[in-house]
Tab-separated table of C-alpha atoms and ligand atoms in Angstrom:
chain	number	residue	atom	x	y	z
Z	110	UNK	CA	105.741	83.511	63.051
Z	111	UNK	CA	108.515	84.673	64.680
Z	112	UNK	CA	110.367	87.688	63.594
Z	113	UNK	CA	114.135	87.857	62.343
Z	114	UNK	CA	115.119	89.941	65.453
Z	115	UNK	CA	113.019	86.988	67.576
Z	116	UNK	CA	114.833	84.381	65.806
Z	117	UNK	CA	118.396	85.768	66.331
Z	118	UNK	CA	117.392	86.641	70.364
Z	119	UNK	CA	116.281	83.003	70.662
Z	120	UNK	CA	119.539	81.770	69.648
Z	121	UNK	CA	121.465	84.066	71.780
Z	122	UNK	CA	118.858	83.357	74.512
Z	123	UNK	CA	118.969	79.443	74.316
Z	124	UNK	CA	123.061	79.855	73.880
Z	125	UNK	CA	122.987	81.881	77.367
Z	126	UNK	CA	120.315	79.320	78.751
Z	127	UNK	CA	122.387	76.134	78.391
Z	128	UNK	CA	125.265	77.594	80.318
Z	129	UNK	CA	123.341	79.052	83.215
Z	130	UNK	CA	121.554	76.204	83.817
Z	131	UNK	CA	124.591	74.043	84.713
Z	132	UNK	CA	125.091	76.422	87.756
Z	133	UNK	CA	122.986	74.894	90.716
Z	134	UNK	CA	121.616	77.705	92.411
Z	135	UNK	CA	119.555	75.751	94.521
Z	136	UNK	CA	117.726	78.007	97.358
Z	137	UNK	CA	116.986	76.871	101.045
Z	138	UNK	CA	114.087	78.066	102.701
Z	139	UNK	CA	115.581	77.039	106.241
Z	140	UNK	CA	118.904	79.078	105.937
Z	141	UNK	CA	119.168	82.207	107.624
Z	142	UNK	CA	121.626	84.016	105.401
Z	143	UNK	CA	121.381	85.993	102.548
Z	144	UNK	CA	121.065	85.025	99.479
Z	145	UNK	CA	120.255	81.612	101.482
Z	146	UNK	CA	122.746	79.682	99.436
Z	147	UNK	CA	125.835	80.814	98.911
Z	148	UNK	CA	126.302	78.972	95.592
Z	149	UNK	CA	123.541	81.389	94.272
Z	150	UNK	CA	126.417	84.387	93.940
Z	151	UNK	CA	128.236	82.185	91.504
Z	152	UNK	CA	126.251	82.889	88.539
Z	153	UNK	CA	124.860	86.401	89.967
Z	154	UNK	CA	128.684	87.171	89.966
Z	155	UNK	CA	129.246	85.839	86.400
Z	156	UNK	CA	125.571	88.162	85.062
Z	157	UNK	CA	127.182	91.068	86.536
Z	158	UNK	CA	130.471	90.453	84.866
Z	159	UNK	CA	128.572	89.546	81.951
Z	160	UNK	CA	126.696	92.771	81.461
Z	161	UNK	CA	129.713	94.666	82.167
Z	162	UNK	CA	131.505	93.044	79.326
Z	163	UNK	CA	128.269	93.785	77.103
Z	164	UNK	CA	128.648	97.537	77.781
Z	165	UNK	CA	126.426	98.001	80.749
Z	166	UNK	CA	128.693	100.327	82.611
Z	167	UNK	CA	127.139	100.688	86.052
Z	168	UNK	CA	126.782	96.906	86.183
Z	169	UNK	CA	127.153	95.768	89.801
Z	170	UNK	CA	126.584	93.209	92.569
Z	171	UNK	CA	125.286	94.170	95.864
Z	172	UNK	CA	126.259	92.908	99.251
Z	173	UNK	CA	123.126	90.767	99.062
Z	174	UNK	CA	123.642	89.194	95.426
Z	175	UNK	CA	121.479	91.825	93.763
Z	176	UNK	CA	122.697	92.315	90.029
Z	177	UNK	CA	121.482	95.220	88.526
Z	178	UNK	CA	122.210	97.697	85.206
Z	179	UNK	CA	120.891	100.229	83.645
Z	180	UNK	CA	120.465	101.075	79.686
Z	181	UNK	CA	120.250	104.677	79.161
Z	182	UNK	CA	117.721	105.922	76.980
Z	183	UNK	CA	118.439	106.497	73.374
Z	184	UNK	CA	115.371	109.092	73.026
Z	185	UNK	CA	115.638	112.800	73.570
Z	186	UNK	CA	112.028	113.155	75.260
Z	187	UNK	CA	111.053	112.038	78.781
Z	188	UNK	CA	110.361	108.110	78.857
Z	189	UNK	CA	109.587	106.875	82.453
Z	190	UNK	CA	112.160	104.271	83.601
Z	191	UNK	CA	111.109	100.919	83.574
Z	192	UNK	CA	112.809	97.532	84.715
Z	193	UNK	CA	112.843	93.845	84.232
Z	194	UNK	CA	113.477	91.330	86.721
Z	195	UNK	CA	114.605	87.558	86.820
Z	196	UNK	CA	115.738	84.795	89.684
Z	197	UNK	CA	118.431	82.830	89.606
Z	198	UNK	CA	117.660	80.587	92.190
Z	199	UNK	CA	115.531	76.832	91.306
Z	200	UNK	CA	113.241	75.437	93.592
Z	201	UNK	CA	113.325	72.769	96.404
Z	202	UNK	CA	111.448	70.299	95.030
Z	203	UNK	CA	113.654	68.562	92.478
Z	204	UNK	CA	117.641	69.051	92.664
Z	205	UNK	CA	119.250	71.506	90.562
Z	206	UNK	CA	122.892	70.083	90.711
Z	207	UNK	CA	124.412	68.835	87.699
Z	208	UNK	CA	121.919	69.511	85.402
Z	209	UNK	CA	122.730	68.074	81.651
Z	210	UNK	CA	120.077	70.187	79.451
Z	211	UNK	CA	119.429	68.505	76.043
Z	212	UNK	CA	118.353	70.258	72.847
Z	213	UNK	CA	115.988	68.003	70.628
Z	214	UNK	CA	113.626	69.151	67.846
Z	215	UNK	CA	110.113	67.790	68.273
Z	216	UNK	CA	108.419	65.680	66.043
Z	217	UNK	CA	105.409	64.801	68.371
Z	218	UNK	CA	104.836	61.987	70.966
Z	219	UNK	CA	106.547	61.153	73.529
Z	220	UNK	CA	109.653	62.752	75.086
Z	221	UNK	CA	112.145	60.198	76.746
Z	222	UNK	CA	114.571	61.889	78.950
Z	223	UNK	CA	117.973	59.807	78.630
Z	224	UNK	CA	118.484	56.808	80.853
Z	225	UNK	CA	116.220	58.243	83.332
Z	226	UNK	CA	113.142	56.471	82.685
Z	227	UNK	CA	111.460	59.633	82.938
Z	228	UNK	CA	109.021	60.772	79.981
Z	229	UNK	CA	107.301	64.054	78.906
Z	230	UNK	CA	103.966	62.664	77.625
Z	231	UNK	CA	101.862	65.028	75.602
Z	232	UNK	CA	98.754	63.837	78.395
Z	233	UNK	CA	100.834	65.203	80.939
Z	234	UNK	CA	102.040	68.173	79.544
Z	235	UNK	CA	99.024	69.566	77.782
Z	236	UNK	CA	101.188	72.550	75.642
Z	237	UNK	CA	103.160	70.047	74.185
Z	238	UNK	CA	101.237	69.448	71.164
Z	239	UNK	CA	101.641	72.822	70.533
Z	240	UNK	CA	105.009	72.551	69.793
Z	241	UNK	CA	105.676	69.930	66.901
Z	242	UNK	CA	108.547	71.241	65.023
Z	243	UNK	CA	109.850	73.511	67.592
Z	244	UNK	CA	113.331	73.139	69.391
Z	245	UNK	CA	112.768	72.432	72.687
Z	246	UNK	CA	115.135	71.991	75.545
Z	247	UNK	CA	115.072	69.204	78.233
Z	248	UNK	CA	116.392	67.600	80.919
Z	249	UNK	CA	118.281	64.096	81.241
Z	250	UNK	CA	115.480	63.269	83.735
Z	251	UNK	CA	117.741	63.678	86.878
Z	252	UNK	CA	117.439	66.895	87.467
Z	253	UNK	CA	114.706	69.906	87.203
Z	254	UNK	CA	115.912	71.890	84.205
Z	255	UNK	CA	115.526	75.399	85.891
Z	256	UNK	CA	113.639	77.501	83.249
Z	257	UNK	CA	112.312	78.601	85.970
Z	258	UNK	CA	113.723	81.185	86.113
Z	259	UNK	CA	117.263	80.966	84.302
Z	260	UNK	CA	114.906	81.460	81.374
Z	261	UNK	CA	113.947	84.813	82.183
Z	262	UNK	CA	117.632	85.815	82.760
Z	263	UNK	CA	118.624	84.646	79.644
Z	264	UNK	CA	116.094	86.046	77.837
Z	265	UNK	CA	116.364	89.649	79.849
Z	266	UNK	CA	120.273	89.245	78.632
Z	267	UNK	CA	119.923	88.683	75.117
Z	268	UNK	CA	117.163	91.587	75.204
Z	269	UNK	CA	119.886	93.851	76.808
Z	270	UNK	CA	123.115	92.764	74.560
Z	271	UNK	CA	120.617	93.507	71.190
Z	272	UNK	CA	119.669	96.643	72.529
Z	273	UNK	CA	123.274	97.516	73.481
Z	274	UNK	CA	124.094	96.686	69.849
Z	275	UNK	CA	121.340	98.491	68.177
Z	276	UNK	CA	121.138	102.195	69.394
Z	277	UNK	CA	118.678	102.929	67.116
Z	278	UNK	CA	116.232	101.241	68.896
Z	279	UNK	CA	114.300	104.145	70.525
Z	280	UNK	CA	113.697	103.713	74.534
Z	281	UNK	CA	113.854	105.123	77.587
Z	282	UNK	CA	116.231	104.300	80.536
Z	283	UNK	CA	116.081	100.482	80.862
Z	284	UNK	CA	117.121	98.906	84.372
Z	285	UNK	CA	117.915	95.456	84.630
Z	286	UNK	CA	117.820	93.000	87.929
Z	287	UNK	CA	119.081	89.904	88.521
Z	288	UNK	CA	118.022	88.287	92.134
Z	289	UNK	CA	118.246	85.242	94.439
Z	290	UNK	CA	115.935	83.656	96.619
Z	291	UNK	CA	112.547	84.172	94.781
Z	292	UNK	CA	111.524	80.264	95.739
Z	293	UNK	CA	111.846	80.647	99.063
Z	294	UNK	CA	109.523	83.982	99.290
Z	295	UNK	CA	112.403	86.042	99.834
Z	296	UNK	CA	113.587	87.198	96.508
Z	297	UNK	CA	113.432	90.925	96.627
Z	298	UNK	CA	112.882	91.936	100.634
Z	299	UNK	CA	116.376	93.839	100.356
Z	300	UNK	CA	115.927	95.329	97.273
Z	301	UNK	CA	116.596	99.172	97.109
Z	302	UNK	CA	113.253	99.879	95.133
Z	303	UNK	CA	113.516	103.515	96.265
Z	304	UNK	CA	117.357	103.726	94.896
Z	305	UNK	CA	116.384	101.798	91.786
Z	306	UNK	CA	114.232	104.620	90.220
Z	307	UNK	CA	111.863	102.573	88.035
Z	308	UNK	CA	108.272	103.670	87.832
Z	309	UNK	CA	107.287	99.886	86.240
Z	310	UNK	CA	108.857	96.657	86.459
Z	311	UNK	CA	108.090	93.434	84.771
Z	312	UNK	CA	109.524	89.810	86.268
Z	313	UNK	CA	110.287	87.371	83.152
Z	314	UNK	CA	109.207	84.353	85.280
Z	315	UNK	CA	106.139	83.056	83.584
Z	316	UNK	CA	105.047	80.044	81.429
Z	317	UNK	CA	103.199	80.251	78.095
Z	318	UNK	CA	104.041	82.300	75.324
Z	319	UNK	CA	102.019	84.872	75.004
Z	320	UNK	CA	100.282	84.768	78.748
Z	321	UNK	CA	101.017	88.030	81.052
Z	322	UNK	CA	99.852	87.921	84.500
Z	323	UNK	CA	98.886	90.602	86.287
Z	324	UNK	CA	97.275	89.090	89.538
Z	325	UNK	CA	98.940	86.653	91.900
Z	326	UNK	CA	97.500	84.537	94.941
Z	327	UNK	CA	97.708	86.250	98.287
Z	328	UNK	CA	100.335	84.112	100.644
Z	329	UNK	CA	100.572	83.691	103.938
Z	330	UNK	CA	102.686	81.287	105.879
Z	331	UNK	CA	101.594	79.302	109.145
Z	332	UNK	CA	104.064	77.247	111.374
Z	333	UNK	CA	102.369	75.359	114.422
Z	334	UNK	CA	104.809	74.402	117.375
Z	335	UNK	CA	103.178	71.717	119.149
Z	336	UNK	CA	104.428	70.842	122.868
Z	337	UNK	CA	103.367	67.464	123.961
Z	338	UNK	CA	104.448	65.934	127.212
Z	339	UNK	CA	107.642	64.139	127.528
Z	340	UNK	CA	108.184	60.669	129.707
Z	341	UNK	CA	110.224	57.435	129.299
Z	342	UNK	CA	107.618	55.167	127.911
Z	343	UNK	CA	107.843	52.566	130.189
Z	344	UNK	CA	106.292	55.108	132.668
Z	345	UNK	CA	104.096	56.484	130.178
Z	346	UNK	CA	100.999	55.765	131.228
Z	347	UNK	CA	98.309	58.570	131.752
Z	348	UNK	CA	101.482	61.018	131.858
Z	349	UNK	CA	102.354	61.164	128.015
Z	350	UNK	CA	101.227	63.473	125.536
Z	351	UNK	CA	102.717	62.326	121.838
Z	352	UNK	CA	103.223	65.500	119.815
Z	353	UNK	CA	102.931	63.250	116.578
Z	354	UNK	CA	99.818	62.480	117.598
Z	355	UNK	CA	98.592	65.215	118.144
Z	356	UNK	CA	100.029	66.724	114.693
Z	357	UNK	CA	98.229	64.091	112.904
Z	358	UNK	CA	94.933	64.914	114.382
Z	359	UNK	CA	95.364	68.158	113.064
Z	360	UNK	CA	96.388	67.301	109.791
Z	361	UNK	CA	93.415	64.810	109.711
Z	362	UNK	CA	90.823	67.694	110.442
Z	363	UNK	CA	91.979	69.657	107.143
Z	364	UNK	CA	89.456	70.094	104.579
Z	365	UNK	CA	89.832	67.087	101.590
Z	366	UNK	CA	87.519	68.110	99.104
Z	367	UNK	CA	87.976	71.639	99.179
Z	368	UNK	CA	90.914	74.181	99.876
Z	369	UNK	CA	93.326	71.671	99.216
Z	370	UNK	CA	95.939	72.591	96.165
Z	371	UNK	CA	95.360	68.800	94.825
Z	372	UNK	CA	91.691	69.453	94.716
Z	373	UNK	CA	90.985	73.213	93.575
Z	374	UNK	CA	91.762	75.240	90.325
Z	375	UNK	CA	91.064	78.575	88.767
Z	376	UNK	CA	90.338	81.158	91.301
Z	377	UNK	CA	90.133	78.858	94.366
Z	378	UNK	CA	92.388	79.314	97.588
Z	379	UNK	CA	93.875	76.654	99.798
Z	380	UNK	CA	95.635	75.823	103.222
Z	381	UNK	CA	98.406	73.313	102.275
Z	382	UNK	CA	100.480	71.356	104.607
Z	383	UNK	CA	104.652	71.832	103.071
Z	384	UNK	CA	106.652	70.188	106.407
Z	385	UNK	CA	106.400	68.062	109.541
Z	386	UNK	CA	109.406	67.831	111.569
Z	387	UNK	CA	110.192	66.929	115.131
Z	388	UNK	CA	109.687	64.090	117.714
Z	389	UNK	CA	107.177	62.784	120.243
Z	390	UNK	CA	107.788	65.628	122.464
Z	391	UNK	CA	107.755	68.486	119.926
Z	392	UNK	CA	106.471	68.935	116.554
Z	393	UNK	CA	106.265	71.944	114.107
Z	394	UNK	CA	103.835	71.802	111.396
Z	395	UNK	CA	104.063	74.040	108.655
Z	396	UNK	CA	101.498	75.326	106.137
Z	397	UNK	CA	101.062	77.718	103.062
Z	398	UNK	CA	98.136	79.759	102.813
Z	399	UNK	CA	96.596	80.734	99.673
Z	400	UNK	CA	94.218	83.110	97.816
Z	401	UNK	CA	93.303	85.642	95.177
Z	402	UNK	CA	91.080	87.121	98.154
Z	403	UNK	CA	92.499	89.001	100.909
Z	404	UNK	CA	89.442	88.098	102.951
Z	405	UNK	CA	89.368	84.787	102.073
Z	406	UNK	CA	93.195	84.510	102.829
Z	407	UNK	CA	92.081	85.711	106.244
Z	408	UNK	CA	89.375	83.252	106.920
Z	409	UNK	CA	91.866	80.472	105.700
Z	410	UNK	CA	94.389	81.439	108.684
Z	411	UNK	CA	91.715	82.014	110.859
Z	412	UNK	CA	90.451	78.241	109.971
Z	413	UNK	CA	94.177	76.650	110.756
Z	414	UNK	CA	93.768	78.564	114.161
Z	415	UNK	CA	90.587	77.175	115.205
Z	416	UNK	CA	91.817	73.418	113.875
Z	417	UNK	CA	94.767	73.997	116.603
Z	418	UNK	CA	92.310	75.238	119.250
Z	419	UNK	CA	89.967	72.534	119.023
Z	420	UNK	CA	92.772	70.190	119.335
Z	421	UNK	CA	94.590	71.741	121.894
Z	422	UNK	CA	91.024	71.930	123.978
Z	423	UNK	CA	90.607	68.164	123.615
Z	424	UNK	CA	93.923	67.897	124.735
Z	425	UNK	CA	94.873	70.440	127.315
Z	426	UNK	CA	98.114	68.759	128.361
Z	427	UNK	CA	99.959	70.006	125.144
Z	428	UNK	CA	99.835	73.168	124.185
Z	429	UNK	CA	99.813	74.734	120.558
Z	430	UNK	CA	101.410	77.909	119.530
Z	431	UNK	CA	100.296	79.053	116.132
Z	432	UNK	CA	102.298	81.775	114.009
Z	433	UNK	CA	101.146	83.298	111.146
Z	434	UNK	CA	102.585	85.603	108.569
Z	435	UNK	CA	101.421	87.502	105.248
Z	436	UNK	CA	103.930	86.935	102.570
Z	437	UNK	CA	102.794	88.753	99.835
Z	438	UNK	CA	99.535	90.294	98.250
Z	439	UNK	CA	97.615	90.174	94.985
Z	440	UNK	CA	98.906	92.642	92.774
Z	441	UNK	CA	95.995	93.485	91.000
Z	442	UNK	CA	94.399	96.034	92.630
Z	443	UNK	CA	97.806	98.277	92.203
Z	444	UNK	CA	98.242	97.607	88.825
Z	445	UNK	CA	94.166	98.395	88.122
Z	446	UNK	CA	96.006	101.979	89.152
Z	447	UNK	CA	98.250	102.201	86.831
Z	448	UNK	CA	96.631	100.258	83.861
Z	449	UNK	CA	98.950	101.738	81.565
Z	450	UNK	CA	101.506	98.856	82.683
Z	451	UNK	CA	99.757	96.094	81.563
Z	452	UNK	CA	98.124	97.759	78.363
Z	453	UNK	CA	101.990	98.405	77.095
Z	454	UNK	CA	102.622	94.948	77.987
Z	455	UNK	CA	99.924	93.229	76.008
Z	456	UNK	CA	100.587	95.905	73.201
Z	457	UNK	CA	104.379	94.507	73.223
Z	458	UNK	CA	102.799	90.865	73.151
Z	459	UNK	CA	100.795	91.668	70.445
Z	460	UNK	CA	103.761	92.919	68.149
Z	461	UNK	CA	106.034	90.260	68.489
Z	462	UNK	CA	102.694	88.451	66.924
Z	463	UNK	CA	100.841	86.658	69.815
Z	464	UNK	CA	97.631	87.637	71.518
Z	465	UNK	CA	97.798	88.588	74.661
Z	466	UNK	CA	96.404	86.439	77.380
Z	467	UNK	CA	96.109	87.499	80.923
Z	468	UNK	CA	96.285	85.143	83.572
Z	469	UNK	CA	95.946	84.976	87.348
Z	470	UNK	CA	98.642	82.873	88.868
Z	471	UNK	CA	98.185	80.120	91.305
Z	472	UNK	CA	101.377	81.244	93.014
Z	473	UNK	CA	103.053	84.616	94.067
Z	474	UNK	CA	106.129	86.375	92.153
Z	475	UNK	CA	108.575	88.706	93.124
Z	476	UNK	CA	106.688	91.530	91.345
Z	477	UNK	CA	103.834	90.505	94.118
Z	478	UNK	CA	106.486	91.473	96.894
Z	479	UNK	CA	107.907	94.827	94.666
Z	480	UNK	CA	104.122	96.018	94.007
Z	481	UNK	CA	104.100	96.048	97.571
Z	482	UNK	CA	107.192	97.468	97.932
Z	483	UNK	CA	105.606	100.202	95.615
Z	484	UNK	CA	106.874	99.195	92.277
Z	485	UNK	CA	104.212	97.849	90.469
Z	486	UNK	CA	105.352	94.496	88.296
Z	487	UNK	CA	103.398	92.647	86.343
Z	488	UNK	CA	104.812	89.141	85.098
Z	489	UNK	CA	105.936	88.056	81.561
Z	490	UNK	CA	105.907	84.504	79.704
Z	491	UNK	CA	109.135	82.947	79.154
Z	492	UNK	CA	108.069	80.023	77.303
Z	493	UNK	CA	108.697	77.516	80.118
Z	494	UNK	CA	106.759	74.542	81.233
Z	495	UNK	CA	106.050	72.410	83.932
Z	496	UNK	CA	108.400	73.818	86.319
Z	497	UNK	CA	110.081	72.642	89.630
Z	498	UNK	CA	109.811	68.782	87.811
Z	499	UNK	CA	112.145	66.876	86.136
Z	500	UNK	CA	110.048	67.036	83.040
Z	501	UNK	CA	110.526	70.461	82.921
Z	502	UNK	CA	111.085	71.917	79.071
Z	503	UNK	CA	110.842	75.451	77.143
Z	504	UNK	CA	110.737	75.852	73.732
Z	505	UNK	CA	113.512	77.804	72.192
Z	506	UNK	CA	111.359	79.927	69.777
Z	507	UNK	CA	109.303	81.318	72.293
Z	508	UNK	CA	112.674	82.122	74.373
Z	509	UNK	CA	113.162	84.386	71.048
Z	510	UNK	CA	109.691	85.905	71.432
Z	511	UNK	CA	110.051	86.480	75.223
Z	512	UNK	CA	113.031	88.678	74.665
Z	513	UNK	CA	111.436	90.292	71.788
Z	514	UNK	CA	108.777	91.360	73.612
Z	515	UNK	CA	111.101	92.966	76.161
Z	516	UNK	CA	112.183	95.194	72.861
Z	517	UNK	CA	108.947	95.818	71.836
Z	518	UNK	CA	107.864	96.923	75.617
Z	519	UNK	CA	110.569	99.199	75.444
Z	520	UNK	CA	109.585	100.677	72.296
Z	521	UNK	CA	106.031	101.197	73.332
Z	522	UNK	CA	106.936	102.966	76.453
Z	523	UNK	CA	109.312	104.969	74.519
Z	524	UNK	CA	106.231	106.182	72.006
Z	525	UNK	CA	103.773	106.452	74.976
Z	526	UNK	CA	105.600	108.474	76.999
Z	527	UNK	CA	104.304	109.354	80.710
Z	528	UNK	CA	102.080	106.862	83.006
E	598	LIG	ZN1	109.880	81.803	88.961
């Protein structure tokens, strides 16, 4: 049962969320600017203003679009500074323009999404069955919803508003941060971790209520530039090397029944071709590589290099340049050195009436990168489901529980003091 506070927070978070999703904040992997798209700044500026209106005196937006603010401690004794992060951008798979959110009461069965023909089905969205009788927010079937991660933004805002209005809640210094570009893997690369001054942070960027994540994939990207041999096709006999055909040879040799996202789950890693572009003379092939284990990550990157070498050896008139880059590393090792960060979170989740469930994310978060940068950052649920699709949905009650978890976590840190 949700407490009165969680119910109050749920309504505030839902109201904010319904406003935030109307901003189109899709990020763009191919952009060279930061943030990757200027439209993300439209929402980020509004968030900075809202923090200021709440009375967060130092709320500001910096030249990278990072919005930060600080809530001073309400207790006398020394408590470490903790922080909460959420990202404003949405994923590339589905448009985030003209989102028309619908708040519906769920009475079971399928949820048809407007006139779109899209349907949320309990068989495809297994958590739906747990939400009969709840209020849900869904799309009209033509866009994504953007609960990933505007739900996190709304929940942090609701918790912040509550703390400002209730100075009797005991807590240490709390920082909040909203950032662009998580979905393109650059969410916090310029973030001023040092001057931010937090010893622990939490991203609100998870899914099912009660879940906490202290483990993410380690991730790498690999790009292959395939240079064929161009010539007019009329005179091409024994001369032309078609880069598109070379690229497909590489793709055909990728593992099919293992090491693919479509055939793996749990703790299994994968290599995944994400993009192919170019023409008969030159093709670029992009991959992402994921594993929970850093050595296996290196092995998978090596596998791609080996495939490229094999094909290049068979066709010596083409050249294949392979570039790889580790994007982030599994945060578990670092978090194990600071067990209180996750222990306090688990206690907070219990205090809102949920059983904490520690899971590993088959993906990365801004927390993976922050952890690498020296700010250990596990992930908290938001209540959102089926992200990056038109069938994305979120439970309003769970939004309240996520925001209430922030409050409880602030209190637990104030009780327990130093790391
Ligand atoms: Zn996210």
